Tab-separated table of C-alpha atoms in Angstrom:
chain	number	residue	atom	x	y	z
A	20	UNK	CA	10.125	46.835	25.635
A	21	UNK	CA	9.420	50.366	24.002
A	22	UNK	CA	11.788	51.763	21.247
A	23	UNK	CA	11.472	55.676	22.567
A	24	UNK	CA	12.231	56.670	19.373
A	25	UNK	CA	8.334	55.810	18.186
A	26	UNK	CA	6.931	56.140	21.343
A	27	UNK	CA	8.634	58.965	23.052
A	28	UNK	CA	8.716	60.703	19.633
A	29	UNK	CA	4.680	60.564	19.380
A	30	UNK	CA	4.541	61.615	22.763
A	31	UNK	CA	6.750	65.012	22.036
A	32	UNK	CA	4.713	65.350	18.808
A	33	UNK	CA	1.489	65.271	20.494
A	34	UNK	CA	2.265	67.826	23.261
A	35	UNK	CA	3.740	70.075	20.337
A	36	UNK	CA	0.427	69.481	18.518
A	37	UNK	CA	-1.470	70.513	21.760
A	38	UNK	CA	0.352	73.861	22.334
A	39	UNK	CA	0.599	75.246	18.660
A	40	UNK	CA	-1.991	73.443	16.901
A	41	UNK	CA	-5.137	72.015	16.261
A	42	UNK	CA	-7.378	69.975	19.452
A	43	UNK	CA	-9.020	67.562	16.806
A	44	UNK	CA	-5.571	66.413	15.816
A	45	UNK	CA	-4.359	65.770	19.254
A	46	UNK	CA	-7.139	64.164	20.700
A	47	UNK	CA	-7.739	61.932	17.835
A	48	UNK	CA	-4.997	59.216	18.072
A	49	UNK	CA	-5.423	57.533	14.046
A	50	UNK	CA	-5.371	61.675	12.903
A	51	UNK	CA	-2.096	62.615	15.292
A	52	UNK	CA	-0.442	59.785	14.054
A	53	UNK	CA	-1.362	60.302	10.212
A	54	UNK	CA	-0.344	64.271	10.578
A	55	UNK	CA	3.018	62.682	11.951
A	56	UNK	CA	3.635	60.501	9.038
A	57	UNK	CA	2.848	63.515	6.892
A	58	UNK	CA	5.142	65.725	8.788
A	59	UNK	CA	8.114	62.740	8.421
A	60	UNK	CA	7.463	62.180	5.018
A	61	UNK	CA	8.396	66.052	4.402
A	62	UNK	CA	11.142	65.959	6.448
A	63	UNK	CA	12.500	62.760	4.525
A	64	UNK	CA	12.013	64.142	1.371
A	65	UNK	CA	14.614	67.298	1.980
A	66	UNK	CA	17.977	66.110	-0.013
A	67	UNK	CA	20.802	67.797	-0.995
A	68	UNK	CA	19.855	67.805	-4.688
A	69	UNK	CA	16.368	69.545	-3.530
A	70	UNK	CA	18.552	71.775	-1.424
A	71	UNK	CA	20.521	72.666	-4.794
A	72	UNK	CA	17.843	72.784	-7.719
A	73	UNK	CA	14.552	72.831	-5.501
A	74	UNK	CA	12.661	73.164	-8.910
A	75	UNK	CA	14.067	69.729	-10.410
A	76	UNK	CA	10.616	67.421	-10.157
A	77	UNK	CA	12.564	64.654	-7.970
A	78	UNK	CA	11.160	61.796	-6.744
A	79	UNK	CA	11.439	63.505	-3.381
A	80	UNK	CA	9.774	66.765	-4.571
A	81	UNK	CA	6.901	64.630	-5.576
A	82	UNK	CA	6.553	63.089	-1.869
A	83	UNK	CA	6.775	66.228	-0.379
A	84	UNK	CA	4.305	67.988	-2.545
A	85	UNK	CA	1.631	64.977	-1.940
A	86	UNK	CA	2.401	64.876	1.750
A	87	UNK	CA	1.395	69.137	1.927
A	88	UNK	CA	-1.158	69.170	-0.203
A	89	UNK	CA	-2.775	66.172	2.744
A	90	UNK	CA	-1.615	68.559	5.101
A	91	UNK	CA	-3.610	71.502	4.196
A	92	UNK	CA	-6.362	69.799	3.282
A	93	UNK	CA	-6.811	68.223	6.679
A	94	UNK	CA	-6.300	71.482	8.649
A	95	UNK	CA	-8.664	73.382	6.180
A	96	UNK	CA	-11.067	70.452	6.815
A	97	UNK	CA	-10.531	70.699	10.482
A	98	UNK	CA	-11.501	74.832	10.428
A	99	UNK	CA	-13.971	74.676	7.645
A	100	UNK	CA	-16.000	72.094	10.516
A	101	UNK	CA	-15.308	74.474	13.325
A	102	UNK	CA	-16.902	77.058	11.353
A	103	UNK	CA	-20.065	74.706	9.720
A	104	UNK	CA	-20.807	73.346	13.418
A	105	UNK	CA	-20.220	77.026	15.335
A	106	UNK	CA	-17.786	75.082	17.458
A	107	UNK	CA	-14.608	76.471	19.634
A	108	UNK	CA	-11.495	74.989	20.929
A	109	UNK	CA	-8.804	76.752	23.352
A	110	UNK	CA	-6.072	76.444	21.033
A	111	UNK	CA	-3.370	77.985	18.372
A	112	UNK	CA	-5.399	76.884	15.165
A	113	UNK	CA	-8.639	79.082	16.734
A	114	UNK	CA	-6.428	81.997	17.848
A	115	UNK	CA	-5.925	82.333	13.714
A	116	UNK	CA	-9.511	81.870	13.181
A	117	UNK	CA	-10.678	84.530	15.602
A	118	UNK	CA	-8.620	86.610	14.125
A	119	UNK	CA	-9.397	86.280	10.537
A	120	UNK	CA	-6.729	84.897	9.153
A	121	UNK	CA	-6.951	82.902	5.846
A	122	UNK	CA	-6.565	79.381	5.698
A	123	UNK	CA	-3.521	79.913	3.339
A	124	UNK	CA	-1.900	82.171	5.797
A	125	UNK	CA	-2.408	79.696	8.510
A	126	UNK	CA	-1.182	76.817	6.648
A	127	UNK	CA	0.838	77.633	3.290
A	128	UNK	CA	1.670	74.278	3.231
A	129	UNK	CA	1.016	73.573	-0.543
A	130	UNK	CA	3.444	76.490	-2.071
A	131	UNK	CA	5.550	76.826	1.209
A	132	UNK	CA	6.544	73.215	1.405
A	133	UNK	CA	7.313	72.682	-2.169
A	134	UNK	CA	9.446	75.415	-2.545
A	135	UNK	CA	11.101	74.623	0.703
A	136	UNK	CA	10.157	77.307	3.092
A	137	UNK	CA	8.568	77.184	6.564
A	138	UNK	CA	7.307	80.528	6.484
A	139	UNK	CA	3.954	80.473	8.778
A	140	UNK	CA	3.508	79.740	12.548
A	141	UNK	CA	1.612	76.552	12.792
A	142	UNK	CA	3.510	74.470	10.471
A	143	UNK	CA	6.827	75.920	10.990
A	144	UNK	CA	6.286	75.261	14.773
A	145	UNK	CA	5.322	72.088	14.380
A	146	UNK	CA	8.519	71.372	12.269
A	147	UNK	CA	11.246	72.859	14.344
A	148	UNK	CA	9.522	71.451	17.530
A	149	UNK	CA	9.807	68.215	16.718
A	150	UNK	CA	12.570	67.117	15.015
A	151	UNK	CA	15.014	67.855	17.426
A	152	UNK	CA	13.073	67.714	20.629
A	153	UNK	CA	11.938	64.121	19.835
A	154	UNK	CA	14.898	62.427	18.589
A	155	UNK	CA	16.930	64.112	21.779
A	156	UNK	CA	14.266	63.059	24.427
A	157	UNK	CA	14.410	59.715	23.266
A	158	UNK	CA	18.553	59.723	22.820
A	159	UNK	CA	18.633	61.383	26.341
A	160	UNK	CA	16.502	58.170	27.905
A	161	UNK	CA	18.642	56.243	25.798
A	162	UNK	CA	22.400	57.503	27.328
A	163	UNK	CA	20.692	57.510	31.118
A	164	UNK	CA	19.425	54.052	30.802
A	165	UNK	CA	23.020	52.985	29.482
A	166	UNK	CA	24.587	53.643	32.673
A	167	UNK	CA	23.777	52.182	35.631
A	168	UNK	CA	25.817	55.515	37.361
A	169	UNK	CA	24.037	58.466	35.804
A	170	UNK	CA	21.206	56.706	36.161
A	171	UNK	CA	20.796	56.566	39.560
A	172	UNK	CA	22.440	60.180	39.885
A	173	UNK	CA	19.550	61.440	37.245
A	174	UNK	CA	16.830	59.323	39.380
A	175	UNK	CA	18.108	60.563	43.032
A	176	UNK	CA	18.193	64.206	41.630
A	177	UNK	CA	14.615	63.882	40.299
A	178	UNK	CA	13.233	62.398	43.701
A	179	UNK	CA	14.813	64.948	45.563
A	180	UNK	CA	13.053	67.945	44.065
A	181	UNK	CA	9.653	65.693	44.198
A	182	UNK	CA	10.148	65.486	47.509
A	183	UNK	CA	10.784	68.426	48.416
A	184	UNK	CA	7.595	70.178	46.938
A	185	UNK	CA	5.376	67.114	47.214
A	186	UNK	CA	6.432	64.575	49.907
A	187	UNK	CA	3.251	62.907	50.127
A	188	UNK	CA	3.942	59.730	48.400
A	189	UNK	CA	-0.006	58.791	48.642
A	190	UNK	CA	-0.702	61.529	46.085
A	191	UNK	CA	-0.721	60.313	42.594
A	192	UNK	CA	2.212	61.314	40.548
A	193	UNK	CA	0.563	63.203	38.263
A	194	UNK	CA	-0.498	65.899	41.595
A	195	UNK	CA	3.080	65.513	42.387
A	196	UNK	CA	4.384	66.636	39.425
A	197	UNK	CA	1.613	69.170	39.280
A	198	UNK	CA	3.013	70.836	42.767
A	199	UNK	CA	6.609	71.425	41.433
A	200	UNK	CA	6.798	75.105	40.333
A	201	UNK	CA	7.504	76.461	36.731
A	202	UNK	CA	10.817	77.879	38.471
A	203	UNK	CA	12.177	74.771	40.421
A	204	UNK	CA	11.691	73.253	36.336
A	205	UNK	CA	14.345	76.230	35.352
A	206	UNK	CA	16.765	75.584	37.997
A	207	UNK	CA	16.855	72.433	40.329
A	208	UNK	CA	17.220	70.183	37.560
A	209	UNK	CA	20.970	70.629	37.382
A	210	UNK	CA	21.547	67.430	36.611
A	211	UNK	CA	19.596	66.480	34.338
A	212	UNK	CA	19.789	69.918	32.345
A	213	UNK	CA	23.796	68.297	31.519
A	214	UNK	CA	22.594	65.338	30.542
A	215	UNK	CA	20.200	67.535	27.863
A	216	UNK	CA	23.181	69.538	26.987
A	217	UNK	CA	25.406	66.544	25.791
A	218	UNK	CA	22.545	65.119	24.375
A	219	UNK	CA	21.766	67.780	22.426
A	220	UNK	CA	25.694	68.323	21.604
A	221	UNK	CA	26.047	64.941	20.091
A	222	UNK	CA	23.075	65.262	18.015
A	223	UNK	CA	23.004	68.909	16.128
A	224	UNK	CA	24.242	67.845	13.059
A	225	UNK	CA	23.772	69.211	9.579
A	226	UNK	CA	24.704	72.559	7.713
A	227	UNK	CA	24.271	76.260	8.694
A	228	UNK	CA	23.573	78.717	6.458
A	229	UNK	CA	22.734	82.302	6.500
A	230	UNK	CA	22.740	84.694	3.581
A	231	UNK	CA	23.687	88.391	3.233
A	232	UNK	CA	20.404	90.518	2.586
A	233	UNK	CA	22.050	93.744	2.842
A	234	UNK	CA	23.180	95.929	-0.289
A	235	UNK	CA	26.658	96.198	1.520
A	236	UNK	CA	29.400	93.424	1.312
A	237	UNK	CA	30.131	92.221	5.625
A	238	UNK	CA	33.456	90.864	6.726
A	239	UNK	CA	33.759	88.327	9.116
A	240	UNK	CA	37.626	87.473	10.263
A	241	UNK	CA	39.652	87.496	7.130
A	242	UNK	CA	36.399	86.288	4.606
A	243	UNK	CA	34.395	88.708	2.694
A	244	UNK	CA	30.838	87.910	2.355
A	245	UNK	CA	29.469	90.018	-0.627
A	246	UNK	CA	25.684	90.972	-0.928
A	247	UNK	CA	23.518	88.219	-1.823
A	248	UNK	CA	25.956	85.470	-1.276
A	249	UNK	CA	25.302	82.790	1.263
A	250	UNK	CA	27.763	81.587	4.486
A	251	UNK	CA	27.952	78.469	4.743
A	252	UNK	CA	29.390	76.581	7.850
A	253	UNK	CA	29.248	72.993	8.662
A	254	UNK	CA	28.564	72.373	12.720
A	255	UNK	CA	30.765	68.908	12.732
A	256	UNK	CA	33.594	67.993	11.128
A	257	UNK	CA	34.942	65.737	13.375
A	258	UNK	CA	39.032	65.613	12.755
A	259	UNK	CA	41.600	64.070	15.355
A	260	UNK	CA	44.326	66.769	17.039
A	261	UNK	CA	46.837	65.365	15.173
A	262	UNK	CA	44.942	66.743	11.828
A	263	UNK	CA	44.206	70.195	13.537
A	264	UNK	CA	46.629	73.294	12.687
A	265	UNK	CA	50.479	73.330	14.091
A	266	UNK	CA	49.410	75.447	17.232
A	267	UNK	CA	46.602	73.457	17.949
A	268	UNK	CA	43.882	75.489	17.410
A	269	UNK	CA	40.669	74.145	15.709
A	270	UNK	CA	39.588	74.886	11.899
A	271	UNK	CA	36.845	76.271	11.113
A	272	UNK	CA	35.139	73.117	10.880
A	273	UNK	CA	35.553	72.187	14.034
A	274	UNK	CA	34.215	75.033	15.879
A	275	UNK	CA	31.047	74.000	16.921
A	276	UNK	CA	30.452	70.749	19.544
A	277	UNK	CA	33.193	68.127	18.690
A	278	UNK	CA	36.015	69.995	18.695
A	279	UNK	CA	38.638	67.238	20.517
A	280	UNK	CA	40.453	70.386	21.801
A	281	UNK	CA	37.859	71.587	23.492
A	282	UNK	CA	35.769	68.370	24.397
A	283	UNK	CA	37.677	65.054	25.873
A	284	UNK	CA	36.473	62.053	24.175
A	285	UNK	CA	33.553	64.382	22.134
A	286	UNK	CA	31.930	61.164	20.779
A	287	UNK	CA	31.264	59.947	23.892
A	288	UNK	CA	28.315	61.290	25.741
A	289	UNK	CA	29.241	62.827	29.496
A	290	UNK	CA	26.917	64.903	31.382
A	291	UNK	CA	30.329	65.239	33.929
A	292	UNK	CA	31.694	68.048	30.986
A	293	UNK	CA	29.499	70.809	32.284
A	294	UNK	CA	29.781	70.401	36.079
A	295	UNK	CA	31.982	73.283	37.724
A	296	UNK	CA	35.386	72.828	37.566
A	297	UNK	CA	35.663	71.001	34.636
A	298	UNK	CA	32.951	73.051	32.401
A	299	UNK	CA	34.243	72.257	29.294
A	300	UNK	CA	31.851	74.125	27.088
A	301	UNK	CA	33.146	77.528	28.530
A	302	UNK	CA	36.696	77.040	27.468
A	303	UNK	CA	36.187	79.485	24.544
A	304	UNK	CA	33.242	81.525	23.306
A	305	UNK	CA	30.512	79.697	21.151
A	306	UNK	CA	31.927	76.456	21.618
A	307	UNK	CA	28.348	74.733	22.978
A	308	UNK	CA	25.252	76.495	20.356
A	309	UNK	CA	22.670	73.698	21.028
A	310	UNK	CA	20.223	76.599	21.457
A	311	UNK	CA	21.993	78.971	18.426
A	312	UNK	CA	23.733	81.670	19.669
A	313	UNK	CA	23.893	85.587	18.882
A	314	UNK	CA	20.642	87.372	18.318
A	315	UNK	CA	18.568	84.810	16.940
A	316	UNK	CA	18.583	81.801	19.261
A	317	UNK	CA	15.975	79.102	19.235
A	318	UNK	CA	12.615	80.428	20.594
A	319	UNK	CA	11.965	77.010	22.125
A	320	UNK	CA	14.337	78.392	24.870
A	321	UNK	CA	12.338	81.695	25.258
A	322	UNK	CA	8.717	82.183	23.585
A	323	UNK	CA	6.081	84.098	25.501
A	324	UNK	CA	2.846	81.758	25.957
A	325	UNK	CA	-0.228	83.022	27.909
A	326	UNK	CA	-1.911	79.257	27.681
A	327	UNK	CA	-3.428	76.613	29.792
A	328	UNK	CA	-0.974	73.850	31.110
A	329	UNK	CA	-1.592	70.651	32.177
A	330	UNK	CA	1.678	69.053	33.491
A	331	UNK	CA	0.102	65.412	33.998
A	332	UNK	CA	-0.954	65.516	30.666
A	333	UNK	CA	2.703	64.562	30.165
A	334	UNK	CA	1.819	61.859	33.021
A	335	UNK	CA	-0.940	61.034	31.576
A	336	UNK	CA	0.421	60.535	27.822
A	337	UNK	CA	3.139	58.348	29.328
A	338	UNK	CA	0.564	55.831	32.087
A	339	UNK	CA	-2.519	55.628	29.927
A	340	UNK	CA	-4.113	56.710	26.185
A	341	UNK	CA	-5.900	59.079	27.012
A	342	UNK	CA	-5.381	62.676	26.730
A	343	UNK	CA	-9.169	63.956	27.030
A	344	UNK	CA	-8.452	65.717	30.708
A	345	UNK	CA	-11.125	68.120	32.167
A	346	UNK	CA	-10.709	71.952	32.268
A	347	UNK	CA	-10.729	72.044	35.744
A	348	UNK	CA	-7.395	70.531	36.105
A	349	UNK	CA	-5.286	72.791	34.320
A	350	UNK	CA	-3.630	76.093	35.602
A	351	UNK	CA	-3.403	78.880	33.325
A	352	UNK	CA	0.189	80.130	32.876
A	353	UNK	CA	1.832	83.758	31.933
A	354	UNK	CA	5.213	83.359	31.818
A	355	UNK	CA	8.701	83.421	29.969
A	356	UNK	CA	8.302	79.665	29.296
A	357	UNK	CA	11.226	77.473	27.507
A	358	UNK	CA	8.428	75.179	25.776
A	359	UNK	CA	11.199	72.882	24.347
A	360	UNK	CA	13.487	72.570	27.106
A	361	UNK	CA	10.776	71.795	30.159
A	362	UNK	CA	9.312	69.477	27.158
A	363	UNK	CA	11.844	67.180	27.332
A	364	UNK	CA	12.821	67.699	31.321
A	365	UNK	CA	9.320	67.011	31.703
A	366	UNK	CA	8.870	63.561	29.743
A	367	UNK	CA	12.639	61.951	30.991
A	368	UNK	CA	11.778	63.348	35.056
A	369	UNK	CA	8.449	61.633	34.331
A	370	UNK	CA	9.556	57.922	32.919
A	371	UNK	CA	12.162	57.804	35.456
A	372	UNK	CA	9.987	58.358	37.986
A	373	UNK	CA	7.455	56.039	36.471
A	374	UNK	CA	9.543	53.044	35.244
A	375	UNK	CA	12.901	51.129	36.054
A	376	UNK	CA	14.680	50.401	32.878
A	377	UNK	CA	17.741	49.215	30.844
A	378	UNK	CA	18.537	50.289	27.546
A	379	UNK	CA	18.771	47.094	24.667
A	380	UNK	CA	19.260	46.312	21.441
A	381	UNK	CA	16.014	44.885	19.799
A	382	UNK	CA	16.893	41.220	21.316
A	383	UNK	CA	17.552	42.665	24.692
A	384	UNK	CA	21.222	42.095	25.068
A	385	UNK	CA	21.690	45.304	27.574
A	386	UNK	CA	23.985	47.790	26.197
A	387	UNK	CA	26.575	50.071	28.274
A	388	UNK	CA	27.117	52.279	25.681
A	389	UNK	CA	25.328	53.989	23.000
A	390	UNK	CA	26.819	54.336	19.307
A	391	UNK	CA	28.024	57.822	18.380
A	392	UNK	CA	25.832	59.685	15.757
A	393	UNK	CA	26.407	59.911	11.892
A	394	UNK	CA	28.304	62.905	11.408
A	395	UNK	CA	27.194	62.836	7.873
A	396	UNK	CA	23.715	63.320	8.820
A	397	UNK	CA	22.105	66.537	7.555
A	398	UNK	CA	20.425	66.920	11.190
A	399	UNK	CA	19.516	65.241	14.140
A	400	UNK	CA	18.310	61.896	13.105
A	401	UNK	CA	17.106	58.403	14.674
A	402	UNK	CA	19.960	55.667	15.406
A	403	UNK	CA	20.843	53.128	12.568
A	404	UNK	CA	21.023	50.222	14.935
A	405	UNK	CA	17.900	49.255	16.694
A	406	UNK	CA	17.848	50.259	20.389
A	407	UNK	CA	14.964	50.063	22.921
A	408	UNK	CA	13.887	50.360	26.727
A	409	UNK	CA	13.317	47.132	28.791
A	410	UNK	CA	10.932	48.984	31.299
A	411	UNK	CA	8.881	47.552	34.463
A	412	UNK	CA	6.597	49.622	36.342
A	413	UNK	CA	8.514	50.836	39.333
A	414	UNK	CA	7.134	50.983	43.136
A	415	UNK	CA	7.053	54.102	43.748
A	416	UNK	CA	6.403	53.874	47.461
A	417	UNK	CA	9.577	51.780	48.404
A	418	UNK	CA	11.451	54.682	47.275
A	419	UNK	CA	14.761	55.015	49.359
């Protein structure tokens, strides 16, 4: 058994590590996993009474100020080396160093993170690339492996496109994955892209704010937001239809995602809402904003990379420990490339693929149905109750 929220989160971390950040930390398996625990340890520290009075020295504030001061003072150790030694990597970290930049710039993690704000690339990559895309590629292995019917639905829809671009089942997997283009990743994965979409609807949790910078009061529908003040909107409050408003038509709390006038059964995850027909999330305007919405939606659905990418690195990260892959095999990419989304499409096509599975409890009682998520949460955040996968190696040549 695996519990994919350890296993599958490392995974995402690492292949967010290898595309904004430093080569020393990814390759380095006791370093990754010690610039993960720092990362969580910041994360876990962020509470509503450092949201309210971030200058109160909290026990929190003291985590978090430990946890990035470690932090800088590995990546400073990691570039100070770079430069001592007169050695190169291809990678985000040396991009900064070729260009100049100051290690404070780079990093700003011992002011930025105490005082709450993600203001420079590396870091604040690192933090919005993770938290969300690891806890919902692990929930989204979780739901599939819970029913036996998506499952094989998810599974046959995967094989299909593998076969079609690499039929030769001789080939190892990782050259099969390798000969499936960049745009068959965008849009033959119908399928599974609902099953990311009601993943990622059950899981955005928390609080939304955005503040008015202007020197002009805005109005938005009958509220007046004066200069300087901060809107504030909740994306779940999940309330019944017999609590909504006499006509029916949801509060402003309900809005976003689990809106029971919009979604049938909205605690219940079903990839089935977004097929034609039925397409629940278009009833109304904004009613699905897993990726934002407006003009500032989440560059992890749209961020220009000119890089080198390795596909079976995701392959290799999920058959073996190592991640040390020659030069030769990778293919160097321009493109419009939605890092987060193909992250995750990448790691579930792969372990399905790779592995037959259930989804258990931590005693491996098989479970047909997941718990819903804590709407209290202040984001997306790992399950309460343990759950893992109960995976076998799968033979991949008696495929139907």
């Amino acid at each position: 058994m695996t519990d994919p929220f350890v296993s599958i989160y490392e995974i995402v971390f690492q292949l967010t590590i290898r595309m904004v950040d430093s080569a020393e930390i990814v390759n380095d398996t006791e370093k990754l996993r010690k610039t993960l625990k720092l990362f969580e340890t910041i994360e876990q520290s962020t509470t509503p009474m450092s949201i309210v009075f971030p200058w109160m020295p909290t026990f929190a504030l003291i985590k978090r100020t430990i946890a990035g001061g470690r932090l800088y003072y590995l990546f400073k150790g990691i570039m100070d080396n770079r430069k001592k030694m007169n050695h190169r990597e291809t990678d985000a970290l040396q991009y900064h160093i070729d260009m100049g930049d100051d290690i404070k710039l780079i990093i700003q993690v011992w002011y930025s993170l105490t005082q709450g704000s993600f203001s420079t690339f590396i870091v604040g990559a690192v933090f919005s690339g993770q938290l969300n895309t690891g806890i919902n590629a692990s929930f989204m292995l979780t739901y599939i492996g819970s029913s036996r019917h998506w499952y094989n639905r998810v599974r046959a829809e995967i094989d299909a496109v593998l076969n079609k671009y690499a039929p030769d089942r001789s080939l190892p997997l990782r050259q099969r994955f390798e000969a499936i283009p960049i745009e068959a990743w965008e849009s033959e994965f119908h399928l599974l892209d609902c099953c990311l979409k009601d993943s990622i609807r059950l899981q955005l949790l928390g609080t939304m704010y955005r503040r008015n910078i202007g020197t002009e009061d805005v109005k938005i529908g009958n509220e007046l937001i004066p200069s300087g003040a901060f809107l504030v909107c909740v994306y779940v409050i999940f309330l019944s239809p017999s609590e909504t408003n006499a006509d029916h038509r949801p509060t402003i709390s309900q809005m976003f995602n689990q809106d029971p006038n919009i979604y049938l059964e909205p605690l219940k995850w079903d990839p089935s809402r977004y097929f034609p027909g039925r397409a629940e999330d278009k009833k109304r305007p904004l009613c699905w904003i897993g990726w934002e919405a407006g003009r500032h939606p989440c560059l992890g659905t749209g961020v220009s990379f000119q890089f080198s990418f390795t596909p079976h690195r995701v392959f290799v990260l999920l058959y073996t420990s190592k991640s040390n892959l020659p030069q030769s095999s990778s293919t160097v990419l321009k493109l419009r490339f939605k890092f987060a989304k193909l992250e995750q499409l990448l790691i579930v096509s792969i372990f399905l693929t790779r592995f037959d599975y259930d989804t258990c409890d931590d005693k491996g009682i098989i479970c047909d149905a997941i718990a819903p998520p804590d709407l209290n949460a202040h984001s997306a955040t790992k399950p309460i109750a343990p759950i893992r996968l109960r995976l076998k190696s799968r033979d991949l040549k008696a495929q139907d």
